[in-house]
Coordinates of C-alpha atoms in Angstrom, one line a residue:
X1 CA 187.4 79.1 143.1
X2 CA 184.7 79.2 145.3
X3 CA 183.5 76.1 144.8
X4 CA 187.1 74.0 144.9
X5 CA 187.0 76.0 148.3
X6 CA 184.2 74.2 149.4
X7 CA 184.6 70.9 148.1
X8 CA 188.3 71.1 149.7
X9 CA 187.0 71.9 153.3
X10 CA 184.2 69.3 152.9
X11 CA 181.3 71.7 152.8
X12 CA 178.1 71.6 150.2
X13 CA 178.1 74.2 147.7
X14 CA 174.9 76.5 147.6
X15 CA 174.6 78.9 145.0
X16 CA 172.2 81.6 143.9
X17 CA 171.0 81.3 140.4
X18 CA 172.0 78.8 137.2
X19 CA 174.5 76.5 137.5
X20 CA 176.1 75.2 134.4
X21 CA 179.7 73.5 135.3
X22 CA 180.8 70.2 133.6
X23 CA 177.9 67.1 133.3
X24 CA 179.0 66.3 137.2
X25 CA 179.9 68.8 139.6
X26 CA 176.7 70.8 139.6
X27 CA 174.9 67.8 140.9
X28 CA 176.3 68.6 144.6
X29 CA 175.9 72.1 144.2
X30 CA 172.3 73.6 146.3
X31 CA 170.9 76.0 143.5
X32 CA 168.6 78.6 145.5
X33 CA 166.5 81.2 143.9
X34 CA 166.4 84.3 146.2
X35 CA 165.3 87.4 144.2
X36 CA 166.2 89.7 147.6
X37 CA 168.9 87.1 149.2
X38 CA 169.1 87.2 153.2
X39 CA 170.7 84.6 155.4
X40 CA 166.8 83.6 156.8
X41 CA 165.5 83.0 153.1
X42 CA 168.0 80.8 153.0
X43 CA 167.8 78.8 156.0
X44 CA 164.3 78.3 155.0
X45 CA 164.9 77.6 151.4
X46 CA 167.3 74.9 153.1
X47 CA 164.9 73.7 155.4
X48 CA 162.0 72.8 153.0
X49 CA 164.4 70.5 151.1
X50 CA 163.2 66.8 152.0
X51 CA 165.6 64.5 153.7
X52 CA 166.1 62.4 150.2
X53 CA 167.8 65.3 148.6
X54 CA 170.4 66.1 151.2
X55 CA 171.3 62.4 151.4
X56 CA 172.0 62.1 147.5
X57 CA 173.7 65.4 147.3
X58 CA 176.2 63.9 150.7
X59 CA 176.6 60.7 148.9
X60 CA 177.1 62.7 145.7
X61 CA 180.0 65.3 147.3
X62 CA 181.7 62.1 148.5
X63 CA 181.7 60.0 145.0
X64 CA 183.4 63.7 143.6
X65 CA 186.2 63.9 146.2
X66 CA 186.8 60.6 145.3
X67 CA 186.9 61.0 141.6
X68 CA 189.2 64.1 142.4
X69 CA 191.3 61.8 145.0
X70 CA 191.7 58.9 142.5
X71 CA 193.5 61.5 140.1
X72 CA 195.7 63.4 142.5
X73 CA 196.8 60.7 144.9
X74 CA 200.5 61.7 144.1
X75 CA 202.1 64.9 144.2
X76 CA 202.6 66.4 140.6
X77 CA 206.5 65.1 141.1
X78 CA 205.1 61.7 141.3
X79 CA 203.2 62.1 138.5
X80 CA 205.3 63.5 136.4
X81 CA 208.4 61.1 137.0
X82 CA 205.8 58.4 135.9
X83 CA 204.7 60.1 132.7
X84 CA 208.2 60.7 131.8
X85 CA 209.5 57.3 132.8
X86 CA 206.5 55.6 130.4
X87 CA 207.7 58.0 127.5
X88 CA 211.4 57.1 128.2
X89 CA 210.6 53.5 127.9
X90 CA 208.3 54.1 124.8
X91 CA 211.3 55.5 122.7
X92 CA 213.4 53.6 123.9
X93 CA 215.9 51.8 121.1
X94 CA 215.2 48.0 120.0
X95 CA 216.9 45.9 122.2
X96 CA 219.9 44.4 120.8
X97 CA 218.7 40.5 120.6
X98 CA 215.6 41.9 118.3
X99 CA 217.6 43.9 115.8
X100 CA 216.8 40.4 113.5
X101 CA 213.9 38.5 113.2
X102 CA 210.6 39.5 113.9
X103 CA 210.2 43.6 114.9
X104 CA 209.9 44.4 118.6
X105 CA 207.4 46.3 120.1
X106 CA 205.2 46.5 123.0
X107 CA 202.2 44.9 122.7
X108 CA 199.7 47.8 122.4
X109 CA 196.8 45.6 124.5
X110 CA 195.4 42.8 125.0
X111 CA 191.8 42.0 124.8
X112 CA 190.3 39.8 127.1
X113 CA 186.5 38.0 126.4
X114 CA 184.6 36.9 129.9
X115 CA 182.3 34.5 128.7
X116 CA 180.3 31.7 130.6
X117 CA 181.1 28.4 129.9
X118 CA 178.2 27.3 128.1
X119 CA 177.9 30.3 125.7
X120 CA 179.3 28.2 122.6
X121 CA 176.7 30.2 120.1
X122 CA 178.1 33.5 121.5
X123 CA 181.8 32.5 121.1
X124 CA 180.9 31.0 117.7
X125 CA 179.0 34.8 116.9
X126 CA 182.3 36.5 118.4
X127 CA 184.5 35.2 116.2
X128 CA 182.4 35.4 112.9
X129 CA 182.3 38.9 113.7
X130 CA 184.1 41.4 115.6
X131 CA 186.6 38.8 116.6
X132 CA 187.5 38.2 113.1
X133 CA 188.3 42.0 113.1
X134 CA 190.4 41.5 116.1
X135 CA 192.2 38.9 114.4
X136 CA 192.8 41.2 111.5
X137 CA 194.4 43.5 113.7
X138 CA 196.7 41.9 115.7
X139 CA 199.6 42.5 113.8
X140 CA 199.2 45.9 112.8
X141 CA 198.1 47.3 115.8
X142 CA 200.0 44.6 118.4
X143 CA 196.9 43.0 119.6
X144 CA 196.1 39.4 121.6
X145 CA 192.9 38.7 121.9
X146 CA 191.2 35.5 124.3
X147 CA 188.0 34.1 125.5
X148 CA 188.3 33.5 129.7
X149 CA 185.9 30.7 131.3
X150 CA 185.5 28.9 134.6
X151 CA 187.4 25.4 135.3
X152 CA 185.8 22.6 134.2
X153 CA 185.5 21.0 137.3
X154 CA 182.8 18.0 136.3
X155 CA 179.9 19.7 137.2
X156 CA 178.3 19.6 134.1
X157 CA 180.2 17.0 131.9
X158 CA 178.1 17.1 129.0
X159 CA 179.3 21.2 128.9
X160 CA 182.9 20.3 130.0
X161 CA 183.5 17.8 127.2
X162 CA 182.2 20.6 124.7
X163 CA 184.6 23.1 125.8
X164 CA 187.2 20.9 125.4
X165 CA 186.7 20.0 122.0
X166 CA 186.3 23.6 121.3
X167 CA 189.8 24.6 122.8
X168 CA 191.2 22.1 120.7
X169 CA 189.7 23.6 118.1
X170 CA 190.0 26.9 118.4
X171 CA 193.4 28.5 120.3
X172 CA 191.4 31.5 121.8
X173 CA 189.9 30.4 125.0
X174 CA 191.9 30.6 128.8
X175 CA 190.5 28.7 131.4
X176 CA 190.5 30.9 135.1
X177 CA 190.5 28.3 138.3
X178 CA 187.1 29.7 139.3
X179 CA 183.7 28.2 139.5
X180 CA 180.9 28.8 136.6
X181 CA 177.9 31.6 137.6
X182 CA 177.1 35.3 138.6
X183 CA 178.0 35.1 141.8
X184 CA 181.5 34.3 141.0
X185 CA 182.3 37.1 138.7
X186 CA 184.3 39.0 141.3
X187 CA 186.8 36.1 142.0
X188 CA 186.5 35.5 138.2
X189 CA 187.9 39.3 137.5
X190 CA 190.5 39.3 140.1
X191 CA 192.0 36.2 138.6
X192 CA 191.5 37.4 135.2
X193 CA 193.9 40.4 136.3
X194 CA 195.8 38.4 138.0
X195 CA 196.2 35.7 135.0
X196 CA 197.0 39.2 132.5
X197 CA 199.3 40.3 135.2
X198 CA 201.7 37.5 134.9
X199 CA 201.0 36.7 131.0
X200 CA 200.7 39.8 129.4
X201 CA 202.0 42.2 131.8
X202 CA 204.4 44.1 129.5
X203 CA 200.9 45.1 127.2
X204 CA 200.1 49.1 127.4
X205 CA 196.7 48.3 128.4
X206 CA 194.5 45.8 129.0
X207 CA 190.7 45.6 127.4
X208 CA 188.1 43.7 129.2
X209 CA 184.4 43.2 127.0
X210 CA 181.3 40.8 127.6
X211 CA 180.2 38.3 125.1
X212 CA 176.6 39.6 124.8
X213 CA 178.1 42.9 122.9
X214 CA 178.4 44.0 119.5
X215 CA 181.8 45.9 119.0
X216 CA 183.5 47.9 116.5
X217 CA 187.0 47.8 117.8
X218 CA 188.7 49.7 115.3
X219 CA 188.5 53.5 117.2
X220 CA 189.8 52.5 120.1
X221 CA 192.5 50.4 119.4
X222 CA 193.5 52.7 116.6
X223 CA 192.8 55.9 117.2
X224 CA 191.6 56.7 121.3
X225 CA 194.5 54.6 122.8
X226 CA 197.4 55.5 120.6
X227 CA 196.7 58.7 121.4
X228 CA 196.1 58.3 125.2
X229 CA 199.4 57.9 127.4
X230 CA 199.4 54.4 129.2
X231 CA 199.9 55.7 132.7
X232 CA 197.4 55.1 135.4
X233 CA 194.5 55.2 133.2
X234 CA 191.1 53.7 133.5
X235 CA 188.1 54.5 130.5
X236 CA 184.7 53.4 130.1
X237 CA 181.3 53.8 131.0
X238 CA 181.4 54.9 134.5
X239 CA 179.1 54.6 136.9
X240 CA 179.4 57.5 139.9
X241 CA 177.0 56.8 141.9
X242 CA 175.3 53.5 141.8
X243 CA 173.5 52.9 144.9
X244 CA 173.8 49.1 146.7
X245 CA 170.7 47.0 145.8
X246 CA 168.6 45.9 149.0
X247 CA 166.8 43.3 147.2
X248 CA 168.7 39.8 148.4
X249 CA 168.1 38.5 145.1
X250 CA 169.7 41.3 143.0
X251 CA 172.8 40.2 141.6
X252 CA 174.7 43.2 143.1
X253 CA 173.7 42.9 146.7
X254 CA 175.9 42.8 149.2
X255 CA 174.7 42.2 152.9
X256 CA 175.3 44.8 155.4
X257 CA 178.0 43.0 157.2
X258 CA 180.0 42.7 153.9
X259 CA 179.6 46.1 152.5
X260 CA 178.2 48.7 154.6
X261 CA 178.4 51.5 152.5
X262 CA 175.1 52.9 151.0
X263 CA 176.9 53.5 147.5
X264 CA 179.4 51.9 145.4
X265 CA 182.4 53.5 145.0
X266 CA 182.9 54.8 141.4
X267 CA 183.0 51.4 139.0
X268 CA 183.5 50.5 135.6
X269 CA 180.4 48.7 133.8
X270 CA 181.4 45.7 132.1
X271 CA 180.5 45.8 128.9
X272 CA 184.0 47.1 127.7
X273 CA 186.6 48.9 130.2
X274 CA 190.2 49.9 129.6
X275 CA 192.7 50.0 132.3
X276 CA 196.2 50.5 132.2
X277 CA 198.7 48.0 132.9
X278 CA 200.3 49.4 135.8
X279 CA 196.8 49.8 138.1
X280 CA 196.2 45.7 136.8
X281 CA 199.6 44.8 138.5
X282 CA 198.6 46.8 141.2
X283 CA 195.7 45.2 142.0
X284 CA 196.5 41.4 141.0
X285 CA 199.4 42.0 143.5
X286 CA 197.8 43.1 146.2
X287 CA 194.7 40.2 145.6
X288 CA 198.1 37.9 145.7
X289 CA 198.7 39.4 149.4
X290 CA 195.1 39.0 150.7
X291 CA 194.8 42.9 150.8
X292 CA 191.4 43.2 148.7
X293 CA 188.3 43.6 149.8
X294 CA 186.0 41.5 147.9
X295 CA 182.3 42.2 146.9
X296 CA 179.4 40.5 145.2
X297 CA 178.9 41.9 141.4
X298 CA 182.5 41.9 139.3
X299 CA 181.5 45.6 138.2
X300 CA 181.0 47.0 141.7
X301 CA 184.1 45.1 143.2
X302 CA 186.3 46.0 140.4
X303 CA 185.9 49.9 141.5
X304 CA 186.2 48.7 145.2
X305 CA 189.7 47.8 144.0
X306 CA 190.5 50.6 142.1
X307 CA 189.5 52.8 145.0
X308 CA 191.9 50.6 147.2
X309 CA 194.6 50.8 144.9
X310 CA 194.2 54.6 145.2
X311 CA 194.1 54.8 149.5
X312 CA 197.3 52.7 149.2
X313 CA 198.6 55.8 147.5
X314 CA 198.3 55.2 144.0
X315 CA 196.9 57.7 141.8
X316 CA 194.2 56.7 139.0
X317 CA 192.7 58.9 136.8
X318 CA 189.1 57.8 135.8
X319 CA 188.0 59.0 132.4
X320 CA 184.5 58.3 130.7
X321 CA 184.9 61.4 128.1
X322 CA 182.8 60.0 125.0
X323 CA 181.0 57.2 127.1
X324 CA 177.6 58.3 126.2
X325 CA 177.9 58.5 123.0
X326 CA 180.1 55.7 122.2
X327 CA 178.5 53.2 124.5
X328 CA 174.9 51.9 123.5
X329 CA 174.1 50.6 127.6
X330 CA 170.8 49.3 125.7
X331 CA 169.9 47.3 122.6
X332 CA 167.5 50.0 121.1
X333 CA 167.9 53.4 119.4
X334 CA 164.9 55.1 121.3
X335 CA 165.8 54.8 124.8
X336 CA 166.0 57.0 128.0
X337 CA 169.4 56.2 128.9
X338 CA 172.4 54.5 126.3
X339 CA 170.7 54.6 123.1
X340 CA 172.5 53.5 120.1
X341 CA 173.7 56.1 117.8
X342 CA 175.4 56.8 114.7
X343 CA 178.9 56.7 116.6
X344 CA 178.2 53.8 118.4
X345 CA 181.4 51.6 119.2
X346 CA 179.7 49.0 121.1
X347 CA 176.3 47.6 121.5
X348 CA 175.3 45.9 124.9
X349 CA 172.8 43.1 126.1
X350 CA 173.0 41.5 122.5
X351 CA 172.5 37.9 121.0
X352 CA 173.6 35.9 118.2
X353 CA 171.6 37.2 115.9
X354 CA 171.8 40.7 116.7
X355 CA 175.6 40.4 116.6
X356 CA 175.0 38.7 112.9
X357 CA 172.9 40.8 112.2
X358 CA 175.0 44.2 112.9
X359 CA 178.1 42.8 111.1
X360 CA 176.0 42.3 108.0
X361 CA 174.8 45.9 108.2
X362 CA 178.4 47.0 108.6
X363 CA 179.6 44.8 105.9
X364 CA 176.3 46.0 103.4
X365 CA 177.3 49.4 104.3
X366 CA 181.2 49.0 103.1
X367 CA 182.3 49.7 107.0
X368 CA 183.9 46.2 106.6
X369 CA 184.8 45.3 103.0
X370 CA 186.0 41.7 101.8
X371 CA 188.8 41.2 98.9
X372 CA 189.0 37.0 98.8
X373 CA 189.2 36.4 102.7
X374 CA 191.2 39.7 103.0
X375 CA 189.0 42.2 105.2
X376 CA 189.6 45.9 104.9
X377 CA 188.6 48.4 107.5
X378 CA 187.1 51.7 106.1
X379 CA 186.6 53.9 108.6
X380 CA 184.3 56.8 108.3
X381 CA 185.9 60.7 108.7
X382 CA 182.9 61.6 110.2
X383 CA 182.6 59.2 112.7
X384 CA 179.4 58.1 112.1
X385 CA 178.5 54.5 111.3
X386 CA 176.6 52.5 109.5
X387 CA 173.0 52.2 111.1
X388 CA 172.2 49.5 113.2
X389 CA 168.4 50.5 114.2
X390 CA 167.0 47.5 111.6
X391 CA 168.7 45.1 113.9
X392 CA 167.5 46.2 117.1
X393 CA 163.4 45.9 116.1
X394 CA 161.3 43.8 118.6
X395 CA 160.8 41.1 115.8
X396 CA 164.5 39.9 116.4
X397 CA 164.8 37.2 119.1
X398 CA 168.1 36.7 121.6
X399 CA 168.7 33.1 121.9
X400 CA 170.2 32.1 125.0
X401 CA 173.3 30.4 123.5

């Protein structure tokens, strides 16, 4: 109680003795140790604390009340009316047209590949291997799955002609009217929700990965979001408190003049990140009415628009429950931060090979199992996977196709 009081009336926290509360909130609480407490041992205490630590813990207490914001924008009423709206619509009956033909049901999500134009190896990788799984799925669990690029605009015609012959061949690949490169990610994922907004807007969620990743989608599109309810939801890796890069030639900096703010506002990382359907129309229409902010760096953006989405009085409620284990942020299984692990789902910073690679393992392992060209999916009760450590050693290259 104590500390909601503080948080509440914008004051920092200090407490005497061990704090254990959550793998957050005790970040922006001052631990003191004061054998024979008095209000002058404390001031001291206080005092000797360097300038660098009071800064983080400020920027810290702000990234929490905005974490607590995002979830409780709305009043409970709110809230509630919109959870009980989404499981009205849920059970509702089939509409009369569909009673024949092929069954009705809402599309459970759609997945959606950012890849740059010239990553034909990737692509090719993709759907060898954990696309192939997508494609399995798509009927059973309601899935679409596509690959989004730049425009061909002529700029490289020898790469333009390519990627034409390989729509032609392959009916997976969406073309956004943005230009090719880093720098144009944030445009690129604003029209990527806008481009879902209008096409696949009546999906429960919407799944965004990277190209460079090895995934095993089968948790959670069967298990995590079946069991989640599709209202105002975002999941991923999140990252709290990122600080903005001062080095001009850091993909993520933003001059002063743009972005101000010493810290990002709570963002997605891009590997793989779920949002719901309702906070993608949300922020595709307000991009259409010129009321987004944008940034440099799609990750870092992408949370400045989920936090405007919120101060125009939406709630969101940011989850990341499972991130670190789930999410291997590095390719290596000894690493200080986003090792892979037995119950790894996905695999970052990745290349052909590796992808191969992984499947193979999965496949050896009986993970995957092939009858003809019919794949089965075994999924283990514990959880744990098949090991992918062999494909991660230093002896593996990552081509840049």
């Amino acid at each position: 109680q104590a500390f909601v009081r503080a948080i509440g009336l914008h004051c920092i926290p200090v407490f005497n003795g061990f704090v254990s509360i959550t793998n957050m909130f005790w970040n922006v609480i001052v631990p003191v140790e004061l054998d024979d407490f008095d209000i002058r041992n404390l001031l001291g205490h206080l005092i000797s604390m360097e300038g660098a630590s009071y800064d983080f813990i400020a920027k810290y207490h702000r990234m929490l009340m905005d974490v607590l914001d995002y979830r409780y924008k709305q009043d409970f009423e709110d809230r509630l009316r919109l959870t009980a709206c989404t499981l009205c619509r849920q059970m509702a009956p089939i509409p009369p047209q569909h009673l024949e033909g092929e069954p009705y049901e809402t599309p459970l999500a759609f997945v959606g590949v950012y890849s740059a134009n010239r990553n034909f190896a990737k692509r090719h990788a993709v759907r060898r291997t954990w696309g192939r799984v997508l494609t399995v799925m798509q009927s059973k669990w309601r899935l679409k799955w596509k690959f989004f690029l730049s425009r061909l605009d002529g700029e490289e015609p020898i790469i333009d002609a390519r990627v034409r012959r390989e729509m032609e061949d392959f009916d997976d690949i969406c073309i956004l009217d943005v230009g090719d490169g880093y720098k144009q990610n944030s445009v690129k994922g604003l029209k990527f929700l806008q481009y879902i907004a209008e096409q696949y807007s009546n999906a429960e969620y919407l799944v965004k990965v990277d190209d460079d990743i090895y995934w095993r989608p089968d948790p959670l599109l069967t298990s995590w979001l079946p069991a989640t309810l599709p209202v105002r939801y975002a999941w991923g890796f999140w990252d709290f408190i990122s600080p903005v890069p001062t080095d001009e030639n850091d993909n993520f900096y933003n001059p002063p003049e743009l972005f101000p703010e010493g810290v990002f506002p709570p963002y997605q990382r891009g590997v793989l990140r779920v949002m719901t359907m309702d906070i993608v129309r949300d922020i595709a229409a307000m991009g259409k009415a010129g009321e987004l902010q944008m940034i440099f760096g799609d990750d870092p953006c992408s949370g400045v628009h989920v936090q405007q989405v919120t101060k125009a009085g939406k709630f969101c409620a940011i989850d990341d429950q499972g991130s670190y284990t789930f999410f291997g942020m590095e390719p290596a299984c000894v690493a200080k931060f986003g090792q892979v692990g037995a119950k790894t789902w996905v695999v970052h910073h990745v290349g052909v090979e590796r992808i191969d690679c992984m499947y193979d393992a999965d496949v050896r392992e009986g993970y995957y199992t092939y009858e003809g060209d019919q794949l089965t999916i075994n999924a283990p009760a514990d959880g744990r996977f098949p090991a992918l450590c062999d494909c991660l050693g230093a002896n593996l290259t990552i081509p840049n196709g």
